[in-house]
């Protein structure tokens, strides 16, 4: 009997706590984004994965050494690297040089394995999300500047 | 307080002056029927819109915003969409019962709806055992739900219908007990009388402790009666697809959907009527100036404000708590609500006998 009454009041109390939480939620600012209208002011969350990019510095150089680790790490085969061997004019040594870095947005699943694999932090994800295009071939992007 | 009875009497005398009494009454019945159905639909549309907005707010969203200002035309568009949809007949179903079920549900709902006193003189069904009639009429809906589940020849529908049968019949008891508590206080079962007796204070204040307990029990049981909130077992989406109306499509589904929302409104407005004074303005005995100001607000505004406030309360509950299991639902009813309701009835009798109420 005593357990019954204790359980009743404990249950009631926990229900009231739940009601308090949702009551507060009712009056908080709503997080819905009115997308096309607020397009100019929209701020995406920093960690949102939009598409893969390769940042370039002011001279147009990227940090990629064409090692191919990202290509090997990608489970979907979304990355294709074309490289060539060039001779360094100072040391005379053979060195790999990136010719073309192709990234297929259409088959990427945004898993970040390529970004994690890169030893030089040459690639990263941007927050851009407006990916719609009319043909599949437009989704295959060349990330490095030639 | 404006008495709509004057207006209706005037219409009646005007009609009888040009035609026979029987024909006039027939004509009035037709007009009132049409108006009732119209009000029914309007309430359903308002309720669905409100449900979407309130639910969105509780989930930190905005709800419909695109169609019309603040999404207000959205529901009307949905109604038209529903009307244009095909009504599919299931091959191995019991055709007659399958088609009949939604109409039984809607019939029960409309009959209960007609009992609600909206304003002074605006009562459609009002007689000395109104409360009893309301309880009886609203429970016909269970038959419709059971038929729907049985005749559609689908295991999901059947399980949903069986659950709703167990649940609604059990909770009827608590609804009845809490209404009975107030009937003990008022010694009348006529809705218009119940409202009139609250002229010097609503029953939730007049009956203090037992009335408040009865109010809470009524809200819980009423929520379960209309298969909503944490008690939406009959249509538990995650386990039964849609419960008893899984196999329904087009407007037949629409009828179930509309009936569910209007039932919620009916439960709320009955709660508003018997606990919060219905269309009776807030009167505090002794403060005549204040009472006069309150009287200036028309009765139906008071009524709708109270009813929608309780609808909001029930939506708050619905969007807060997770769904119960069937055994938990029955435990809650038979081991908690019914004993507490009975004790509360006893308490109310003591309060009335010893004149401890205000
Ligand atoms: S995010 Fe994953 S799927 Fe996309 S390119 Fe990188 S490794 Fe491949
Ligand atoms: S992006 Fe990084 S991992 Fe990929 S080839 Fe260039 S340096 Fe290697």
CSV table of N, CA and C and ligand atoms in Angstrom, one decimal, chain A residues 49 51-52 69-79 101-105 107-117 123 125, ligand 1:
chain,number,residue,atom,x,y,z
A,49,UNK,N,28.7,18.8,-43.7
A,49,UNK,CA,29.5,18.3,-44.8
A,49,UNK,C,28.7,18.6,-46.1
A,51,UNK,N,30.4,19.6,-49.6
A,51,UNK,CA,31.1,18.9,-50.6
A,51,UNK,C,32.6,19.0,-50.4
A,52,UNK,N,33.4,18.2,-51.0
A,52,UNK,CA,34.8,18.1,-50.8
A,52,UNK,C,35.5,19.3,-51.6
A,69,UNK,N,46.6,8.6,-51.2
A,69,UNK,CA,46.0,7.9,-50.0
A,69,UNK,C,44.5,8.1,-49.9
A,70,UNK,N,44.0,9.3,-50.3
A,70,UNK,CA,42.6,9.6,-50.2
A,70,UNK,C,41.9,8.7,-51.2
A,71,UNK,N,42.5,8.6,-52.4
A,71,UNK,CA,41.8,7.7,-53.4
A,71,UNK,C,41.7,6.3,-52.9
A,72,UNK,N,42.7,5.8,-52.2
A,72,UNK,CA,42.7,4.4,-51.7
A,72,UNK,C,41.7,4.3,-50.5
A,73,UNK,N,41.6,5.4,-49.7
A,73,UNK,CA,40.7,5.3,-48.6
A,73,UNK,C,39.2,5.4,-48.9
A,74,UNK,N,38.9,6.0,-50.1
A,74,UNK,CA,37.5,6.2,-50.4
A,74,UNK,C,36.8,4.9,-50.7
A,75,UNK,N,35.8,4.5,-49.9
A,75,UNK,CA,35.1,3.3,-50.1
A,75,UNK,C,34.3,3.3,-51.4
A,76,UNK,N,33.9,4.4,-51.9
A,76,UNK,CA,33.0,4.5,-53.1
A,76,UNK,C,33.8,4.7,-54.4
A,77,UNK,N,35.1,4.9,-54.3
A,77,UNK,CA,35.8,5.2,-55.5
A,77,UNK,C,35.4,6.6,-56.1
A,78,UNK,N,35.2,7.5,-55.2
A,78,UNK,CA,34.7,8.8,-55.7
A,78,UNK,C,35.8,9.7,-56.2
A,79,UNK,N,37.1,9.4,-55.8
A,79,UNK,CA,38.2,10.2,-56.1
A,79,UNK,C,39.1,9.6,-57.1
A,101,UNK,N,42.8,16.3,-60.1
A,101,UNK,CA,42.1,15.7,-58.9
A,101,UNK,C,40.6,15.7,-59.2
A,102,UNK,N,40.1,14.6,-59.5
A,102,UNK,CA,38.7,14.5,-59.9
A,102,UNK,C,37.9,13.9,-58.7
A,103,UNK,N,36.8,14.6,-58.4
A,103,UNK,CA,35.9,14.2,-57.3
A,103,UNK,C,34.5,14.0,-57.8
A,104,UNK,N,33.9,12.9,-57.5
A,104,UNK,CA,32.5,12.6,-58.0
A,104,UNK,C,31.6,12.8,-56.9
A,105,UNK,N,30.9,14.0,-56.8
A,105,UNK,CA,30.0,14.3,-55.8
A,105,UNK,C,28.8,13.4,-55.8
A,107,UNK,N,28.7,10.2,-56.2
A,107,UNK,CA,28.8,8.9,-55.5
A,107,UNK,C,29.5,9.0,-54.1
A,108,UNK,N,29.7,10.3,-53.7
A,108,UNK,CA,30.3,10.5,-52.4
A,108,UNK,C,29.2,10.3,-51.3
A,109,UNK,N,29.6,9.6,-50.2
A,109,UNK,CA,28.6,9.5,-49.1
A,109,UNK,C,29.0,10.3,-47.9
A,110,UNK,N,29.9,11.3,-48.1
A,110,UNK,CA,30.3,12.2,-47.0
A,110,UNK,C,30.8,11.5,-45.8
A,111,UNK,N,31.6,10.5,-45.9
A,111,UNK,CA,32.1,9.8,-44.8
A,111,UNK,C,33.3,10.4,-44.2
A,112,UNK,N,34.0,11.3,-44.9
A,112,UNK,CA,35.2,12.0,-44.3
A,112,UNK,C,36.4,11.1,-44.3
A,113,UNK,N,36.4,9.9,-44.8
A,113,UNK,CA,37.5,9.0,-44.7
A,113,UNK,C,38.7,9.6,-45.5
A,114,UNK,N,38.4,10.2,-46.7
A,114,UNK,CA,39.5,10.8,-47.5
A,114,UNK,C,40.1,12.0,-46.7
A,115,UNK,N,39.3,12.8,-46.0
A,115,UNK,CA,39.9,13.9,-45.3
A,115,UNK,C,40.8,13.4,-44.2
A,116,UNK,N,40.3,12.4,-43.5
A,116,UNK,CA,41.1,11.8,-42.4
A,116,UNK,C,42.4,11.1,-42.9
A,117,UNK,N,42.3,10.6,-44.1
A,117,UNK,CA,43.5,9.9,-44.6
A,117,UNK,C,44.6,10.8,-45.1
A,123,UNK,N,42.8,18.5,-48.3
A,123,UNK,CA,41.3,18.5,-48.7
A,123,UNK,C,40.5,18.7,-47.5
A,125,UNK,N,36.0,19.6,-46.2
A,125,UNK,CA,34.6,19.7,-46.6
A,125,UNK,C,34.2,21.1,-46.4
C,1,LIG,S1,33.8,11.5,-48.1
C,1,LIG,FE1,34.0,9.3,-48.2
C,1,LIG,S2,32.9,8.8,-50.1
C,1,LIG,FE2,33.3,11.0,-50.2
C,1,LIG,S3,35.1,11.2,-51.4
C,1,LIG,FE3,35.8,11.1,-49.2
C,1,LIG,S4,36.2,9.0,-48.8
C,1,LIG,FE4,35.0,9.0,-50.7
